[in-house]
Amino acid sequence: MKNECYIVRDLLPSYIDQLCSEESSRFIEQHIATCEQCAELLNQMRVEFDIQEQSEIPARIEQKKPFQKIAHFFNAQKNFTKFLSIFFWVALIVTIGFFIYSLNVLSELNDEREKTQVIEQQKQDIMEKTFSVLSTPVTIDEIALQAIFQEYSGQLEQLAVFSTENIDEDDVIYLQEGPKNFFPIDYSQAELIIGENGKIIETIIPNDYDIGTVAMANDQWIVQYEYQESYLETIENAHQIKHYAPSNWTVFQLPIVFIIITAFILGGWLIQKRITKPVENILD
Ligand SMILES: [Zn+2]
């Protein structure tokens, strides 16, 4: 064994672990090429090294396991965050959709409410004007009533005045509260009936539609008018809106519920993001 052999054998473990400098590695390789004994020794050491490596693999896997579990956990967290973000955007879009829809419903509803108010105001106006004519008793001013009728000739079928004397007292008290939808009083009892062409003297068959007739009383007189057939649909709509229209709260119920749901999802998403942020880069 040459002197060189001792040096080479000292260096072999480092050479196998690839820890030698380039010069040392070249020196070893040159020596091995010419020295059978050192070459033999290197082979033996390599075989041993491989066996050692093999036996270490299961141990390394065991070491890796807890980290794999943690990685798995954080990956699940990351997926959950992603799911929440998608869920949030979908909920937001649905909320905006419902909100726009509700705004449309509200705007239509407000239009209907305005129309209803106009009709309600009109009822008051017709009654006020008629009673102001009737406030000078003794005889009824037929021409003045005709003028009032003409003002509403697009809506009214006929306008009649009755004396309270012939009418049931309970009905009179009820009608003194204001303009009411009323089952028509028999026109044969009327003091005066005005129609399109002035005073009506023919027999009138009253409208049987329960909201087509409006009546109101003071101590002395009852005024009763009927709407024209063609105006009844408008009256019916106004009646529906006045008594059965949904409140603004009801119109916006769905979007409000969805805003709350969306806010919860957003909250969950932001919390999840904070949890997963510190490990995001490590996992990528
Ligand atoms: Zn040698």
Coordinates of C-alpha atoms and ligand atoms in Angstrom, one line a residue:
M1 CA 0.0 0.0 0.0
K2 CA 1.4 3.3 -1.1
N3 CA 1.4 6.5 0.9
E4 CA -1.3 7.8 -1.4
C5 CA -3.6 5.0 -0.4
Y6 CA -3.7 6.2 3.2
I7 CA -4.7 9.6 2.1
V8 CA -7.3 8.3 -0.3
R9 CA -8.9 5.9 2.3
D10 CA -9.2 8.8 4.7
L11 CA -11.1 10.8 2.1
L12 CA -13.4 8.0 0.8
P13 CA -16.3 8.5 3.3
S14 CA -16.4 12.2 2.5
Y15 CA -16.2 11.3 -1.2
I16 CA -19.2 9.0 -1.0
D17 CA -21.1 11.7 0.8
Q18 CA -20.1 14.1 -2.0
L19 CA -18.4 16.4 0.5
C20 CA -15.0 16.5 -1.1
S21 CA -13.6 19.5 -3.0
E22 CA -13.2 19.2 -6.8
E23 CA -9.4 18.8 -6.5
S24 CA -9.7 16.1 -3.9
S25 CA -12.4 14.3 -5.9
R26 CA -10.2 14.3 -9.1
F27 CA -7.2 13.1 -7.0
I28 CA -9.3 10.2 -5.6
E29 CA -10.7 9.3 -9.1
Q30 CA -7.2 9.3 -10.6
H31 CA -5.9 7.1 -7.8
I32 CA -8.8 4.6 -8.0
A33 CA -8.2 4.2 -11.7
T34 CA -4.7 2.9 -11.0
C35 CA -5.1 1.2 -7.6
E36 CA -7.3 -1.9 -7.5
Q37 CA -7.3 -2.3 -3.7
C38 CA -8.6 1.3 -3.2
A39 CA -11.2 0.7 -6.0
E40 CA -12.3 -2.5 -4.3
L41 CA -12.6 -0.6 -0.9
L42 CA -14.7 2.2 -2.5
N43 CA -17.1 -0.4 -3.9
Q44 CA -17.5 -2.1 -0.5
M45 CA -18.1 1.2 1.2
R46 CA -20.7 2.2 -1.4
V47 CA -22.6 -1.1 -0.9
E48 CA -22.7 -0.5 2.8
F49 CA -23.7 3.1 2.3
D50 CA -26.7 2.0 0.1
I51 CA -27.8 -0.5 2.7
Q52 CA -27.7 2.1 5.4
E53 CA -29.7 4.5 3.2
Q54 CA -32.3 1.8 2.6
S55 CA -32.8 1.1 6.3
E56 CA -33.2 4.9 6.9
I57 CA -36.1 5.3 4.5
P58 CA -38.8 3.9 6.8
A59 CA -37.6 6.0 9.6
R60 CA -37.7 9.1 7.4
I61 CA -41.2 8.3 6.4
E62 CA -42.2 8.0 10.0
Q63 CA -40.6 11.4 10.6
K64 CA -42.5 12.9 7.7
K65 CA -45.9 11.6 8.8
P66 CA -46.9 14.3 11.3
F67 CA -45.8 17.0 8.8
Q68 CA -47.9 15.3 6.1
K69 CA -50.9 15.4 8.5
I70 CA -50.4 19.1 9.1
A71 CA -50.0 19.8 5.4
H72 CA -53.1 17.8 4.8
F73 CA -55.0 19.8 7.4
F74 CA -53.8 23.1 6.0
N75 CA -54.7 22.0 2.5
A76 CA -58.2 21.2 3.6
Q77 CA -58.3 24.7 5.3
K78 CA -57.1 26.3 2.1
N79 CA -59.8 24.5 0.0
F80 CA -62.4 25.5 2.6
T81 CA -61.3 29.2 2.2
K82 CA -61.6 28.9 -1.5
F83 CA -65.0 27.4 -1.2
L84 CA -66.1 30.2 1.1
S85 CA -64.8 32.8 -1.3
I86 CA -66.8 31.3 -4.2
F87 CA -69.8 31.0 -1.9
F88 CA -69.5 34.6 -1.0
W89 CA -69.4 35.9 -4.6
V90 CA -72.4 33.8 -5.5
A91 CA -74.3 35.0 -2.5
L92 CA -73.4 38.6 -3.3
I93 CA -74.6 38.3 -6.9
V94 CA -77.9 36.6 -5.8
T95 CA -78.3 39.4 -3.2
I96 CA -77.8 42.1 -5.7
G97 CA -80.3 40.4 -8.1
F98 CA -83.0 40.2 -5.4
F99 CA -82.3 43.8 -4.4
I100 CA -82.8 45.0 -8.0
Y101 CA -85.9 42.9 -8.3
S102 CA -87.3 44.4 -5.0
L103 CA -86.5 47.9 -6.1
N104 CA -88.6 47.3 -9.3
V105 CA -91.4 45.9 -7.3
L106 CA -91.3 48.8 -4.9
S107 CA -91.3 51.3 -7.7
E108 CA -94.4 49.6 -9.3
L109 CA -96.0 49.5 -5.9
N110 CA -95.4 53.2 -5.3
D111 CA -97.0 54.0 -8.7
E112 CA -100.0 52.0 -7.7
R113 CA -100.1 53.7 -4.3
E114 CA -100.1 57.1 -5.9
K115 CA -103.0 56.1 -8.2
T116 CA -104.9 54.9 -5.1
Q117 CA -104.3 58.1 -3.3
V118 CA -105.6 60.0 -6.3
I119 CA -108.8 57.9 -6.3
E120 CA -109.2 58.3 -2.5
Q121 CA -108.6 62.1 -2.8
Q122 CA -111.2 62.2 -5.6
K123 CA -113.8 60.4 -3.4
Q124 CA -113.3 63.1 -0.8
D125 CA -113.4 65.9 -3.4
I126 CA -116.6 64.7 -5.0
M127 CA -118.3 64.5 -1.6
E128 CA -117.0 67.8 -0.3
K129 CA -118.1 69.6 -3.4
T130 CA -121.5 68.0 -3.4
F131 CA -122.1 68.7 0.3
S132 CA -121.1 72.3 -0.1
V133 CA -123.8 72.7 -2.7
L134 CA -126.3 70.9 -0.4
S135 CA -125.4 73.1 2.6
T136 CA -128.0 75.6 1.5
P137 CA -131.1 73.5 2.1
V138 CA -134.7 74.0 1.1
T139 CA -134.2 73.2 -2.6
I140 CA -131.3 71.3 -4.2
D141 CA -129.3 73.4 -6.7
E142 CA -129.6 71.1 -9.6
I143 CA -127.3 73.2 -11.9
A144 CA -124.5 73.2 -9.4
L145 CA -124.8 69.4 -9.0
Q146 CA -124.8 69.0 -12.8
A147 CA -121.5 71.0 -12.9
I148 CA -119.9 68.8 -10.3
F149 CA -121.0 65.7 -12.2
Q150 CA -119.6 67.1 -15.5
E151 CA -116.2 67.5 -13.7
Y152 CA -116.1 63.7 -13.1
S153 CA -118.1 62.6 -16.1
G154 CA -115.2 60.3 -17.2
Q155 CA -115.6 58.3 -14.0
L156 CA -119.2 58.6 -12.7
E157 CA -122.4 56.9 -13.9
Q158 CA -124.8 58.8 -11.7
L159 CA -124.8 61.0 -8.6
A160 CA -127.8 60.9 -6.3
V161 CA -129.0 62.8 -3.2
F162 CA -131.2 61.3 -0.6
S163 CA -132.8 62.7 2.5
T164 CA -131.7 61.1 5.8
E165 CA -135.3 60.9 7.0
N166 CA -136.1 57.9 4.9
I167 CA -132.9 56.0 5.6
D168 CA -132.0 53.6 8.5
E169 CA -130.4 55.5 11.3
D170 CA -127.5 53.1 11.7
D171 CA -126.6 53.4 8.0
V172 CA -126.6 57.2 8.3
I173 CA -124.3 57.1 11.4
Y174 CA -122.0 54.8 9.5
L175 CA -122.0 57.0 6.4
Q176 CA -121.2 60.1 8.4
E177 CA -117.7 58.8 9.1
G178 CA -116.7 59.6 5.5
P179 CA -117.0 58.3 1.9
K180 CA -117.8 54.5 2.2
N181 CA -118.2 51.7 -0.3
F182 CA -121.9 51.0 0.2
F183 CA -124.6 48.6 -1.0
P184 CA -126.6 51.0 -3.1
I185 CA -129.6 52.7 -1.6
D186 CA -132.7 52.2 -3.7
Y187 CA -132.7 55.1 -6.2
S188 CA -136.5 55.3 -6.1
Q189 CA -136.1 57.0 -2.7
A190 CA -133.7 59.7 -4.1
E191 CA -134.6 63.4 -4.0
L192 CA -132.5 64.0 -7.1
I193 CA -130.4 61.9 -9.5
I194 CA -127.9 63.5 -11.9
G195 CA -126.5 61.7 -15.0
E196 CA -124.6 62.5 -18.1
N197 CA -127.7 64.3 -19.6
G198 CA -128.8 66.1 -16.4
K199 CA -131.6 64.9 -14.1
I200 CA -132.5 61.2 -14.4
I201 CA -136.2 60.3 -13.9
E202 CA -136.1 56.7 -15.3
T203 CA -135.8 53.8 -12.9
I204 CA -132.2 52.9 -12.2
I205 CA -131.0 49.4 -11.6
P206 CA -128.1 49.8 -9.2
N207 CA -124.6 48.3 -9.7
D208 CA -124.3 45.1 -7.8
Y209 CA -120.5 45.4 -7.6
D210 CA -119.7 46.0 -3.9
I211 CA -117.0 48.6 -4.4
G212 CA -118.6 50.3 -7.3
T213 CA -120.8 52.5 -5.2
V214 CA -119.7 55.2 -2.7
A215 CA -121.9 57.0 -0.2
M216 CA -121.6 59.6 2.5
A217 CA -124.0 61.4 4.9
N218 CA -124.4 64.5 7.0
D219 CA -127.3 65.2 9.3
Q220 CA -129.7 66.0 6.5
W221 CA -128.4 64.5 3.2
I222 CA -126.9 61.3 1.8
V223 CA -124.9 61.6 -1.3
Q224 CA -124.4 58.4 -3.3
Y225 CA -122.6 57.9 -6.6
E226 CA -121.7 55.0 -8.8
Y227 CA -118.6 54.6 -11.0
Q228 CA -118.9 53.8 -14.7
E229 CA -118.4 50.2 -15.7
S230 CA -115.2 51.1 -17.6
Y231 CA -113.7 52.7 -14.4
L232 CA -114.4 49.7 -12.2
E233 CA -111.1 47.9 -12.9
T234 CA -109.1 51.0 -11.8
I235 CA -111.3 51.2 -8.6
E236 CA -110.8 47.5 -8.0
N237 CA -107.0 47.9 -8.3
A238 CA -107.0 50.8 -5.9
H239 CA -109.0 48.8 -3.4
Q240 CA -106.6 45.9 -3.6
I241 CA -103.6 48.2 -3.1
K242 CA -105.3 50.1 -0.2
H243 CA -106.2 47.0 1.7
Y244 CA -103.8 44.2 0.6
A245 CA -100.6 45.7 -0.7
P246 CA -97.4 44.4 0.9
S247 CA -95.4 46.7 3.1
N248 CA -92.0 48.0 2.1
W249 CA -90.5 45.6 4.6
T250 CA -92.2 42.6 3.0
V251 CA -90.9 43.7 -0.4
F252 CA -87.3 43.8 0.9
Q253 CA -87.5 40.8 3.1
L254 CA -85.7 38.5 0.7
P255 CA -82.7 40.8 -0.1
I256 CA -82.3 41.7 3.6
V257 CA -82.2 38.0 4.5
F258 CA -79.6 37.5 1.7
I259 CA -77.5 40.5 2.9
I260 CA -77.3 38.9 6.3
I261 CA -76.3 35.5 4.9
T262 CA -73.7 37.1 2.6
A263 CA -72.3 39.1 5.6
F264 CA -71.9 35.8 7.6
I265 CA -70.2 34.1 4.6
L266 CA -67.9 37.2 4.2
G267 CA -67.0 37.0 7.9
G268 CA -66.3 33.3 7.7
W269 CA -64.2 33.8 4.6
L270 CA -62.1 36.6 6.2
I271 CA -61.5 34.5 9.4
Q272 CA -60.5 31.5 7.3
K273 CA -58.1 33.7 5.3
R274 CA -56.4 34.9 8.4
I275 CA -56.0 31.3 9.7
T276 CA -54.4 30.0 6.4
K277 CA -52.4 33.1 5.5
P278 CA -49.2 32.3 7.6
V279 CA -48.8 28.9 6.0
E280 CA -50.0 29.7 2.5
N281 CA -46.5 30.3 1.2
I282 CA -45.0 27.3 2.9
L283 CA -47.6 25.0 1.3
D284 CA -47.1 26.5 -2.2
Ligands
ZN1 ZN -4.5 2.7 -3.2

